[in-house]
XYZ file of C-alpha atoms in Angstrom:
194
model
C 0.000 0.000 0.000
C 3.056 2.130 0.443
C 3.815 2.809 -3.188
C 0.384 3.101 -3.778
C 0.404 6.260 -1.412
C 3.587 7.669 -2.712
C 2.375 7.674 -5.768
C -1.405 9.569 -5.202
C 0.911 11.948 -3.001
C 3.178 12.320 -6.502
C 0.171 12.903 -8.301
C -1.296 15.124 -5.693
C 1.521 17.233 -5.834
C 1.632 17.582 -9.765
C -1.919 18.604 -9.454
C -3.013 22.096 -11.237
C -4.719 24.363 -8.168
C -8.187 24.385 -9.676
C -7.883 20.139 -9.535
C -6.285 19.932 -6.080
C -9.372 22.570 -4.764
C -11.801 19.844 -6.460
C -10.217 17.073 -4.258
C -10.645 18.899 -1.509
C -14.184 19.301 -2.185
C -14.498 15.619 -2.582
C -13.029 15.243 1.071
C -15.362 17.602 2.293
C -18.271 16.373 0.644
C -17.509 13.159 2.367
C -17.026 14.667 5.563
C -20.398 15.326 6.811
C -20.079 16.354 9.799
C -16.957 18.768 9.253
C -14.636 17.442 11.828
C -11.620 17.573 9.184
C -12.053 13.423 9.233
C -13.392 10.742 7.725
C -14.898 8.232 9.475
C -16.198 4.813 8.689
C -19.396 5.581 8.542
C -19.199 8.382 6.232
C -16.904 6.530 4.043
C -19.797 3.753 3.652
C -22.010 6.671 3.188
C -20.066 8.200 0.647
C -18.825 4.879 -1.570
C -22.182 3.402 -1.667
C -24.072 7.138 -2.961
C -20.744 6.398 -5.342
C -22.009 3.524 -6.568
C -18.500 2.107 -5.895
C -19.258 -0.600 -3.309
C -16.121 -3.188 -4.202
C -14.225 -0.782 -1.792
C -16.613 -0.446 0.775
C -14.808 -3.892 2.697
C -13.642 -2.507 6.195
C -9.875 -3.595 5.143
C -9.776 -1.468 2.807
C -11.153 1.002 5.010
C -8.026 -0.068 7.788
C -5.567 0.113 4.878
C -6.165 3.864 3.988
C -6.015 4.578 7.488
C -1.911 5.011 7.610
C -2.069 5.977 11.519
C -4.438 3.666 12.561
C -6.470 6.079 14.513
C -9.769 4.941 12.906
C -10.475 7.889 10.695
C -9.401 9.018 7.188
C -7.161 12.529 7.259
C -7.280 14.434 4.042
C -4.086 12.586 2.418
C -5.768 9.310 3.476
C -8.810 9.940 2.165
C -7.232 11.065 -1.228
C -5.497 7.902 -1.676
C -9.012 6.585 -2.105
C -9.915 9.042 -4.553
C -6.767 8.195 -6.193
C -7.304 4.380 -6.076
C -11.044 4.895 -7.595
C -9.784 7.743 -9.885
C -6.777 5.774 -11.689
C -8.761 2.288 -11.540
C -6.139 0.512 -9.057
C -9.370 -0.723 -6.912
C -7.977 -4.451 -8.205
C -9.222 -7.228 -6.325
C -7.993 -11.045 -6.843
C -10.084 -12.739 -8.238
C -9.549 -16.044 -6.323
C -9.295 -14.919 -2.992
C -11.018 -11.071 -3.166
C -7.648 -9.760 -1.523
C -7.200 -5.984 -1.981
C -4.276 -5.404 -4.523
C -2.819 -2.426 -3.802
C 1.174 -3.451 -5.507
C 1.805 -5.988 -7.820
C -0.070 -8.817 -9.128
C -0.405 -11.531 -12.053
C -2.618 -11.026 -14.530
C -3.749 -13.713 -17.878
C -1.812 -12.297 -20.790
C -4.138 -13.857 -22.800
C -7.440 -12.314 -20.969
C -5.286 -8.935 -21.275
C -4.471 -8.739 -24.920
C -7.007 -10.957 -25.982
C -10.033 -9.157 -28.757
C -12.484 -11.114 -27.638
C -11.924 -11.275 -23.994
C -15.007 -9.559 -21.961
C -12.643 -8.977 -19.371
C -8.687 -9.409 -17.582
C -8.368 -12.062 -14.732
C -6.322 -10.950 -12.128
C -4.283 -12.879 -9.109
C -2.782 -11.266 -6.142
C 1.351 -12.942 -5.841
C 0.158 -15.688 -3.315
C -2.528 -17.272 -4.953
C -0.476 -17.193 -8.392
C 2.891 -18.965 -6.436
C 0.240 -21.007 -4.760
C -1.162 -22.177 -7.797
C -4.555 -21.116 -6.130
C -6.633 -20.313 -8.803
C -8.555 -21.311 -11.627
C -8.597 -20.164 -14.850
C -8.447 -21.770 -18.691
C -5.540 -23.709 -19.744
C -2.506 -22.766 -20.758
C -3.348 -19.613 -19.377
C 0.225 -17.403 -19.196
C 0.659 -15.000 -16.380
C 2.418 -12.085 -16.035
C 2.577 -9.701 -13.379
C 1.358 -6.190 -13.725
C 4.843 -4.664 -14.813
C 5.886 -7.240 -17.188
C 1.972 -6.376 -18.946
C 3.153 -2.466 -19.055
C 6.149 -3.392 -21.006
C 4.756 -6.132 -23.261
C 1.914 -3.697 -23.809
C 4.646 -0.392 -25.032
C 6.095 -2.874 -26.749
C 2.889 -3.853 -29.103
C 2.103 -0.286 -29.359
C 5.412 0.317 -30.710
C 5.875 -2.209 -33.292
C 2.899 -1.515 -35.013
C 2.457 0.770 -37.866
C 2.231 4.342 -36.768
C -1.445 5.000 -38.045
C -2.753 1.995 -35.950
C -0.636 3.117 -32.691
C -2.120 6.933 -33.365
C -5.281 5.363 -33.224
C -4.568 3.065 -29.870
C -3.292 6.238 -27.817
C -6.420 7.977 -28.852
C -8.940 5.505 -27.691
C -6.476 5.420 -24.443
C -6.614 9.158 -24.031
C -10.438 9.557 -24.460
C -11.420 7.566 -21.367
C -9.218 10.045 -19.128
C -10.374 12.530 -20.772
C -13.709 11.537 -20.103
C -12.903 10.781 -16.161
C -11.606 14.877 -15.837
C -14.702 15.922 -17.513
C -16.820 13.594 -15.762
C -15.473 14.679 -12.186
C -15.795 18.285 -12.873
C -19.293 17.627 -13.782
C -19.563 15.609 -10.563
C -18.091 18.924 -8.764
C -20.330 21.266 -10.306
C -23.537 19.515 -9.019
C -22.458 19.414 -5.835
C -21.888 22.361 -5.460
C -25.261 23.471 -7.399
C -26.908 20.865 -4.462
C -24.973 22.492 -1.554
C -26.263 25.894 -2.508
C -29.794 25.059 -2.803
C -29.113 22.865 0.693
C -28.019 26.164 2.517
């Protein structure tokens, strides 16, 4: 969970103003009752109005929580909004550990046209061969997936890997307009609240 954190506090810091004043509207609005914390309530509160209930588990929860004082400070609580921001809410799929570092994932699920989605494995179950999945299924952890992925996108033909960073690009594009949307209403709601 440690890298994890250093790098939401990289991309904190990296942040343009108007984007770090949005996350700190998205601490507050979970905060309800203004006490500068989170607790576990309103982080329940806040995940499941969210919608994004895979990381409502109390472990998750206890992992945030770097100082173990039972509530979510602001740089704990963006972690989250990192984690559900950048898509790294990755669960295994064997054992439904949290997978906050590195993990194995099917190559072929990965890559694969047709596949409806990846398959994931947190390091024990994979070295535990505790899993099942098709056969001859190939593994490779999430690193080895990054490179094998540049290295597609660079050996083919530049028109098709013009095309591939576009259709990467739109989604996060999409995410930034979609959370200053998000912003916007809330702030719409809190004025006709008051």
């Amino acid at each position: 969970m440690e890298a994890l954190r250093r790098a939401a506090g990289a991309f904190y810091e990296q942040l343009p103003e108007k984007e770090k004043k949005l996350a700190r509207k998205d601490f507050k609005a979970m905060d309800k009752n203004r006490d500068g914390q989170i607790s576990l309530r309103e982080y329940m509160k806040y995940l499941k109005k969210n919608k994004v209930t895979d990381l409502t588990h109390q472990s998750i929860f206890r992992a945030l929580d770097k100082d173990d004082n039972g509530s979510l400070d602001f740089e704990e609580a963006f972690l989250l909004l990192y984690i559900m921001q950048s898509g790294r809410g990755l669960f295994c799929k064997s054992c439904t550990t949290f997978m906050p570092g590195a993990y194995f994932s099917c190559s072929q699920c990965f890559f694969g046209v047709d596949s409806e989605s990846t398959y994931e494995i947190c390091c024990d179950c994979y070295g535990g061969k505790r899993y099942t999945h098709h056969d001859n299924a190939t593994f490779c952890d999430n690193y080895t997936l990054l490179r094998q992925s540049r290295s597609a996108m660079q050996a083919a033909p530049p028109t098709k890997r013009n095309k591939v960073l576009q259709n990467i690009e739109k989604p996060t594009r999409i995410v930034i307009l979609i959370t200053g949307i998000l912003s916007m209403f809330r702030d719409v709601k809190q004025i006709v609240d008051a």
